Coordinates of C-alpha atoms in Angstrom, one line a residue:
L1 CA 20.8 -28.6 28.7
Y2 CA 23.3 -25.5 29.6
Y3 CA 27.0 -25.2 29.4
L4 CA 29.0 -25.6 32.6
M5 CA 32.5 -25.9 31.3
D6 CA 35.4 -27.1 29.0
F7 CA 38.7 -29.4 29.7
K8 CA 40.9 -30.6 27.5
T9 CA 39.0 -33.4 25.5
K10 CA 35.6 -33.2 27.8
I11 CA 32.7 -30.6 28.0
V12 CA 30.1 -30.7 30.8
F13 CA 26.6 -29.8 30.7
S14 CA 23.6 -29.3 33.4
K15 CA 20.6 -30.8 32.3
N16 CA 17.5 -29.8 34.0
I17 CA 15.2 -33.3 34.3
I18 CA 11.8 -31.0 34.7
S19 CA 12.6 -27.1 34.4
G20 CA 11.9 -25.2 37.8
C21 CA 11.0 -28.1 39.6
C22 CA 12.7 -29.4 42.7
D23 CA 15.3 -32.0 40.9
L24 CA 18.9 -31.0 40.7
P25 CA 20.2 -31.2 36.9
D26 CA 22.0 -34.1 35.4
N27 CA 25.5 -33.6 34.8
I28 CA 26.7 -34.7 31.3
I29 CA 30.3 -35.5 30.4
I30 CA 30.8 -35.3 26.3
D31 CA 34.0 -35.5 24.3
K32 CA 35.1 -32.7 22.3
K33 CA 36.1 -34.7 19.6
T34 CA 33.1 -37.1 18.7
G35 CA 30.2 -34.8 20.6
K36 CA 29.3 -38.8 22.3
V37 CA 28.1 -38.9 25.2
L38 CA 30.5 -40.2 28.0
A39 CA 28.6 -40.1 31.0
N40 CA 25.8 -39.1 32.8
I41 CA 26.6 -38.4 36.7
G42 CA 24.0 -36.9 37.7
P43 CA 23.6 -34.2 40.3
R44 CA 27.2 -32.9 41.2
V45 CA 28.6 -31.5 44.8
W46 CA 31.1 -29.6 43.1
Y47 CA 33.0 -28.7 39.7
S48 CA 36.1 -26.7 39.4
E49 CA 35.7 -23.7 37.5
N50 CA 39.3 -23.4 37.1
R51 CA 41.1 -25.5 34.2
E52 CA 44.3 -26.1 36.5
F53 CA 41.7 -28.3 38.4
P54 CA 39.7 -30.5 35.9
L55 CA 37.5 -32.2 38.3
I56 CA 34.1 -32.6 39.4
I57 CA 32.5 -34.3 42.3
Y58 CA 29.6 -36.0 43.2
F59 CA 28.2 -38.7 45.7
G60 CA 29.6 -42.3 45.0
N61 CA 25.8 -43.6 46.1
L62 CA 22.8 -42.0 44.5
I63 CA 20.3 -44.0 44.4
N64 CA 16.8 -44.4 42.5
N65 CA 15.9 -40.8 42.2
R66 CA 19.2 -39.4 41.2
D67 CA 19.3 -36.5 44.1
Q68 CA 18.7 -38.9 47.1
V69 CA 21.4 -40.5 48.9
S70 CA 21.0 -43.3 51.1
S71 CA 21.8 -43.1 54.8
S72 CA 24.9 -45.1 54.8
F73 CA 27.4 -43.7 52.1
S74 CA 30.8 -43.7 52.5
N75 CA 32.3 -41.6 49.8
L76 CA 32.7 -38.9 47.2
V77 CA 33.8 -39.5 43.6
I78 CA 36.7 -37.2 42.5
H79 CA 36.2 -37.6 38.5
N80 CA 39.7 -35.8 36.7
L81 CA 38.4 -35.1 33.6
D82 CA 41.3 -34.7 31.7
S83 CA 42.3 -38.3 32.4
N84 CA 39.3 -39.7 33.0
K85 CA 40.0 -41.1 36.3
E86 CA 38.2 -41.4 39.2
F87 CA 38.8 -41.3 43.0
Y88 CA 36.9 -42.0 45.9
F89 CA 37.4 -39.8 48.9
D90 CA 36.4 -41.6 52.3
L91 CA 33.6 -40.3 54.1
S92 CA 33.6 -42.7 56.7
A93 CA 35.5 -41.0 59.3
Y94 CA 33.0 -38.6 59.5
K95 CA 30.3 -38.9 62.1
F96 CA 28.1 -36.3 60.1
F97 CA 27.9 -38.7 57.3
K98 CA 26.9 -41.6 59.4
D99 CA 23.5 -41.1 60.8
L100 CA 21.8 -39.3 58.2
D101 CA 17.9 -39.3 58.9
E102 CA 18.7 -43.0 60.5
G103 CA 17.9 -44.9 57.5
Y104 CA 15.5 -42.4 55.8
L105 CA 16.5 -41.1 52.4
T106 CA 18.1 -37.4 52.5
Y107 CA 18.2 -34.8 49.5
H108 CA 21.3 -34.5 48.1
R109 CA 20.3 -30.7 47.3
D110 CA 20.0 -30.2 51.1
L111 CA 23.3 -31.4 52.3
V112 CA 25.8 -28.7 50.3
E113 CA 25.4 -25.6 52.1
S114 CA 28.9 -24.1 50.7
Y115 CA 32.1 -24.6 49.1
K116 CA 35.0 -22.3 48.2
V117 CA 38.8 -23.2 47.1
E118 CA 41.8 -21.5 49.3
N119 CA 45.2 -22.5 48.3
S120 CA 44.1 -25.5 46.6
V121 CA 42.3 -27.2 49.0
L122 CA 38.6 -27.3 48.5
L123 CA 36.4 -26.6 51.5
I124 CA 33.1 -28.3 51.8
T125 CA 30.2 -27.2 54.0
F126 CA 27.7 -30.3 54.3
S127 CA 24.6 -29.4 56.5
K128 CA 21.5 -30.9 58.2
Q129 CA 18.6 -31.2 60.4
H130 CA 19.3 -31.8 64.2
K131 CA 17.2 -34.9 65.1
L132 CA 15.2 -33.3 67.7
E133 CA 15.6 -29.8 67.3
K134 CA 14.6 -28.9 64.1
R135 CA 15.7 -25.1 63.8
R136 CA 19.5 -26.2 64.8
A137 CA 21.8 -27.1 61.8
I138 CA 24.5 -29.7 62.4
K139 CA 27.4 -29.1 60.1
Q140 CA 30.3 -30.5 58.7
V141 CA 33.5 -29.4 56.7
V142 CA 35.2 -31.7 54.6
K143 CA 38.7 -30.3 53.0
I144 CA 39.7 -31.8 49.8
N145 CA 43.4 -31.2 48.4
L146 CA 43.2 -30.7 44.8
K147 CA 46.4 -31.3 43.9
D148 CA 45.9 -35.0 45.4
Y149 CA 43.7 -35.7 42.2
I150 CA 45.4 -33.7 39.3
S151 CA 47.9 -36.4 37.6

C-alpha cells in the first residue's frame, strides 16, 4: 500500500496485488476522518496531483481481472473526490475504442501511453497496435476539461 494524494476528506492509496508482477495496482479511496475504505476502484487511468482538481479517472467497465477492459467499453468515470460525485465521459464517438481487438480483451496498462494537463485540459494519449501491422501503433488523444468536473 502506498500513498498517492490526499484531498479535503479523502486519501487515495495504490495497492499492488502482487509485488513486481504484471497487474496494475488497485486504487483505494479512504475517508480521512474514519479511516474506512470507501471504494476500491481498481486501476486508474489518471489522478490529479493538484488539489485544485480533486479527480481520479478510471475505465467505467473493468471486468473480471481488474486490469482488463472489454472491447466494447464506452466511458471513463471521472470521480470528484471532494464532492464524491461520479461523472461519465462518453467514448462512443471515438472509433479507437469501438474495435479493440474485435471482442478480445485488451489490457488496460497497454492503452494509456501518456497524459498531460495544459490550461486545465487533460490530454490523455491512448495507444494500441494496428491489427495487421503489429509494429504500427494507432493513437487517440482524448481531451477532458477538468473544470467541468469541479463543483
